[in-house]
PDB file of C-alpha atoms in Angstrom:
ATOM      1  CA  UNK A   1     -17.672 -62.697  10.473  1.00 50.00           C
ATOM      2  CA  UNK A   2     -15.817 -59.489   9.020  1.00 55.00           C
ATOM      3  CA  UNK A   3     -13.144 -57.858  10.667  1.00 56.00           C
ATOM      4  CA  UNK A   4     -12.861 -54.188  10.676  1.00 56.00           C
ATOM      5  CA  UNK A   5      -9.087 -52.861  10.398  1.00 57.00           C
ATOM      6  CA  UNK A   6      -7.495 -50.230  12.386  1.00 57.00           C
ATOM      7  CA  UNK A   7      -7.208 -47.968   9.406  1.00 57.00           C
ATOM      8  CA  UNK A   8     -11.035 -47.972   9.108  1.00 53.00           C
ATOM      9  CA  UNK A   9     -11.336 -47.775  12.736  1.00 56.00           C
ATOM     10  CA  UNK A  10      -9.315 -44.534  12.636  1.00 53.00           C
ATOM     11  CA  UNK A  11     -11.154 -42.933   9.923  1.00 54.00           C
ATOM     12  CA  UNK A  12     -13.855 -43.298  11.760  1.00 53.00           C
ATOM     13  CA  UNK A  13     -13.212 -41.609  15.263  1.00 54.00           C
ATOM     14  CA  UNK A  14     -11.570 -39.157  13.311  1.00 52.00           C
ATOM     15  CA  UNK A  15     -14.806 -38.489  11.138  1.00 54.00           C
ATOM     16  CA  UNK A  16     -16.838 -38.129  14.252  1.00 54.00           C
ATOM     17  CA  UNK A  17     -14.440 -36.255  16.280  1.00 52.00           C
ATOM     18  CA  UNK A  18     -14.737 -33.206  13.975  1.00 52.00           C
ATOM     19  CA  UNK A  19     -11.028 -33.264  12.936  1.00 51.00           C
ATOM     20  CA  UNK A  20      -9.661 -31.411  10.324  1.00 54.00           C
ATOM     21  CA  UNK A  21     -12.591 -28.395  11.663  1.00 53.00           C
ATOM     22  CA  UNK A  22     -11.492 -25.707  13.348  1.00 56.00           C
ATOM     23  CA  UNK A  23     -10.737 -25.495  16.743  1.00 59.00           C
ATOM     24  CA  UNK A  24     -12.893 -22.236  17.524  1.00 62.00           C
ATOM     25  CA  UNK A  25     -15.708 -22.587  14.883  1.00 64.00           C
ATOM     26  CA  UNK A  26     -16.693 -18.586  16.081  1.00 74.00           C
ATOM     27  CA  UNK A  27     -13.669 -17.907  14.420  1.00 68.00           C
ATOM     28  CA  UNK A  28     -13.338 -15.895  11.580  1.00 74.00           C
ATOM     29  CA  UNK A  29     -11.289 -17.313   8.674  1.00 75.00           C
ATOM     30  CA  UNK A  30      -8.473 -16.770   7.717  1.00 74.00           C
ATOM     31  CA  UNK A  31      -7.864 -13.754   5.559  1.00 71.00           C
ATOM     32  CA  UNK A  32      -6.101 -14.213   2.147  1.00 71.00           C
ATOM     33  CA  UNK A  33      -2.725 -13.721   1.629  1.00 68.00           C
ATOM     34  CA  UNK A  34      -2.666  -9.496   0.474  1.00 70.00           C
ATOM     35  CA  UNK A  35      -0.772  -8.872  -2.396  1.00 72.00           C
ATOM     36  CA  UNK A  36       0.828  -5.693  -2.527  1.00 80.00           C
ATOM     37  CA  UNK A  37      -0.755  -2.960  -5.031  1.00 82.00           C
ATOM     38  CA  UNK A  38       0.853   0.338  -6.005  1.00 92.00           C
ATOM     39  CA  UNK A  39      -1.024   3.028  -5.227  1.00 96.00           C
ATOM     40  CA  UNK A  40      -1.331   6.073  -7.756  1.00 97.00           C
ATOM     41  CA  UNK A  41      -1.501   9.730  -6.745  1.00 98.00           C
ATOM     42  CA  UNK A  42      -4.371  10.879  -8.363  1.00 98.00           C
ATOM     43  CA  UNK A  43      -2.871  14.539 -10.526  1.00 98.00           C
ATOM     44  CA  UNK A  44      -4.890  17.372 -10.632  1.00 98.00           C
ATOM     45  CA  UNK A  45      -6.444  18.004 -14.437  1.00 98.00           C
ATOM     46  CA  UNK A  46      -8.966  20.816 -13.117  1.00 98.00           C
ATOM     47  CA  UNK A  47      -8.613  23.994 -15.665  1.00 97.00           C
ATOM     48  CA  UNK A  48      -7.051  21.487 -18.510  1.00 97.00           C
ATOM     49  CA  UNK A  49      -7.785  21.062 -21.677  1.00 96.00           C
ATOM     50  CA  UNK A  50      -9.752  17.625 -21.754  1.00 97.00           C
ATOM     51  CA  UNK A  51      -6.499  16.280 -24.335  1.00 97.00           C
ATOM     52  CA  UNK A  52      -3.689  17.070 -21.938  1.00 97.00           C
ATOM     53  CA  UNK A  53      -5.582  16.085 -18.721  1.00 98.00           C
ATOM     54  CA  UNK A  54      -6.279  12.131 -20.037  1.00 97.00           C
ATOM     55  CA  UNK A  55      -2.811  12.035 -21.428  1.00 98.00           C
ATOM     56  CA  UNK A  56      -1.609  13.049 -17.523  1.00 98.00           C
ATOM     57  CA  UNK A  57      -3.840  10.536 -16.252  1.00 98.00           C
ATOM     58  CA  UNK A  58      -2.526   8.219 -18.757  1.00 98.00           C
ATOM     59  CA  UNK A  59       0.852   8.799 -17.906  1.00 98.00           C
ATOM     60  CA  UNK A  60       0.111   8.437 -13.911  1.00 98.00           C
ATOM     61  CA  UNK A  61      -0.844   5.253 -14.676  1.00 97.00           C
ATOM     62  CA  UNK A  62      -4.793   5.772 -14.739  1.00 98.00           C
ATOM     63  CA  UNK A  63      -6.133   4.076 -17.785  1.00 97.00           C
ATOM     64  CA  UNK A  64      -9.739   3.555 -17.274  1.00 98.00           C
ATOM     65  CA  UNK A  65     -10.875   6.872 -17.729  1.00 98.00           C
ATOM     66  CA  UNK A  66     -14.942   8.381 -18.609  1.00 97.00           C
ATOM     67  CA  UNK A  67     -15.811  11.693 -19.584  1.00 97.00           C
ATOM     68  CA  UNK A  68     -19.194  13.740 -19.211  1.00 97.00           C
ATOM     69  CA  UNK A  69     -20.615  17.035 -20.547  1.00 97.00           C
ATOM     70  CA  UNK A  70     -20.443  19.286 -17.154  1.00 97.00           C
ATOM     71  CA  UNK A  71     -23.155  21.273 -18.117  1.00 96.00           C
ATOM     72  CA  UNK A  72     -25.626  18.582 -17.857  1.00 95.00           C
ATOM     73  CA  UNK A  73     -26.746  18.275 -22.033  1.00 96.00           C
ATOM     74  CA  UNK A  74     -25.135  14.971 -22.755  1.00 95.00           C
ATOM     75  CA  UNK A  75     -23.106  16.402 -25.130  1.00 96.00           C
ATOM     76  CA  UNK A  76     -20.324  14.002 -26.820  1.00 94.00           C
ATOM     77  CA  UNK A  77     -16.441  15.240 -26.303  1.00 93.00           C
ATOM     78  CA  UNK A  78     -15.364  14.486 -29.462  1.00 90.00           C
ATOM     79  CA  UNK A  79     -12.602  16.927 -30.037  1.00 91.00           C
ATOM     80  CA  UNK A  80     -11.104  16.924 -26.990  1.00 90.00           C
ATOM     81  CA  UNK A  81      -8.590  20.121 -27.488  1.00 92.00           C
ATOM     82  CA  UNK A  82     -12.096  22.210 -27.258  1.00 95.00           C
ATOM     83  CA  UNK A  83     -13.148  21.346 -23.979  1.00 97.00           C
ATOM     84  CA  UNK A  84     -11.580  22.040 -20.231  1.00 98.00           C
ATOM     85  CA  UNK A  85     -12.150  19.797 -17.561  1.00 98.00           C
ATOM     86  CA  UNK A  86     -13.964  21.675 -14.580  1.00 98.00           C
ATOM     87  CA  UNK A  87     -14.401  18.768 -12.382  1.00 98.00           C
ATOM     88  CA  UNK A  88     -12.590  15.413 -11.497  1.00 98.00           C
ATOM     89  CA  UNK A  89     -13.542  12.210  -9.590  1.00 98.00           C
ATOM     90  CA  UNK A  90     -11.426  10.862  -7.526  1.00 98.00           C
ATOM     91  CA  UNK A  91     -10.526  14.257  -6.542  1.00 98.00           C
ATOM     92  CA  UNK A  92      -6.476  15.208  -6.921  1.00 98.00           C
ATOM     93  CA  UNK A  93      -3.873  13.745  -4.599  1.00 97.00           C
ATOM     94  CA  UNK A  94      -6.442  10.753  -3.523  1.00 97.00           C
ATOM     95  CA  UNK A  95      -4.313   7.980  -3.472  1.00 98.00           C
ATOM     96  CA  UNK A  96      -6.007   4.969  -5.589  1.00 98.00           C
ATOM     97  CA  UNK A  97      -5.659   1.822  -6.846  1.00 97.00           C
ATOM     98  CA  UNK A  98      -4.615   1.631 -10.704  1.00 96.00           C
ATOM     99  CA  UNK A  99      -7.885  -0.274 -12.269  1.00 96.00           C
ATOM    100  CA  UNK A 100      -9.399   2.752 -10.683  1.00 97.00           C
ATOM    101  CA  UNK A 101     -11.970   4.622 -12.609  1.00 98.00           C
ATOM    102  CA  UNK A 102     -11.559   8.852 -13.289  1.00 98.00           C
ATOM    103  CA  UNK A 103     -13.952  10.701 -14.343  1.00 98.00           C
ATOM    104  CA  UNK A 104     -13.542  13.626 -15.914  1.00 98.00           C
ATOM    105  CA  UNK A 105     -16.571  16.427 -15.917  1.00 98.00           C
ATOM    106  CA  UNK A 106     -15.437  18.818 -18.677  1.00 98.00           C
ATOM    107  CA  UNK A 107     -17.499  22.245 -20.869  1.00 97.00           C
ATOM    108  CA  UNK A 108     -16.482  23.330 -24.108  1.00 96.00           C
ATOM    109  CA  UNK A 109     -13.528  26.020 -23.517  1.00 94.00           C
ATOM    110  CA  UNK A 110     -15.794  29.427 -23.423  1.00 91.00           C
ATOM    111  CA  UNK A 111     -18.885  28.253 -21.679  1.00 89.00           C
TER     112      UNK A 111
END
């Protein structure tokens, strides 16, 4: 005949009692901890040249930056000093998170 020890005996009430589960299973869990992020006023590059409005984003602390033709053609800004930005998203004084993308809608400076 085998005896069963108390250890196993334990283990086993435990294991059918449902410990270690939570008490109110309707419960939500438990949110992670939050880490705190800086948020970054976003400046206001409307009416800049395309050069000097990424180098403010830049130097807010906005890094991941895109750029479109604003008039629709899919045009390429390749020299940036020739084109003015004429819209922005996020718009100006949003506050956002740094990994945040900005895009800037620019023309060429005459259009």
């Amino acid at each position: 005949m085998r005896t069963i020890t108390s250890g196993v005996i334990a283990a086993l009430v435990l294991t059918g009692c449902g410990a270690g589960a939570p008490s109110n299973p309707a419960a939500p869990p438990a949110a992670p901890p939050k880490t705190s992020v800086r948020l970054i006023k976003v400046p206001a590059v409307v009416g800049k040249n395309h050069q000097l409005a990424q180098n403010t984003m830049q130097a807010a602390g906005l890094y991941d930056l895109r750029e479109e033709d604003a008039t629709g053609q899919g045009r390429l800004l390749i020299w940036d000093r020739n084109w003015v930005v004429v819209r922005q998203t996020p718009p100006a004084g949003r506050r956002v998170r740094p990994d945040t993308v900005v895009t800037l809608f620019s023309k060429k400076i005459g259009e």
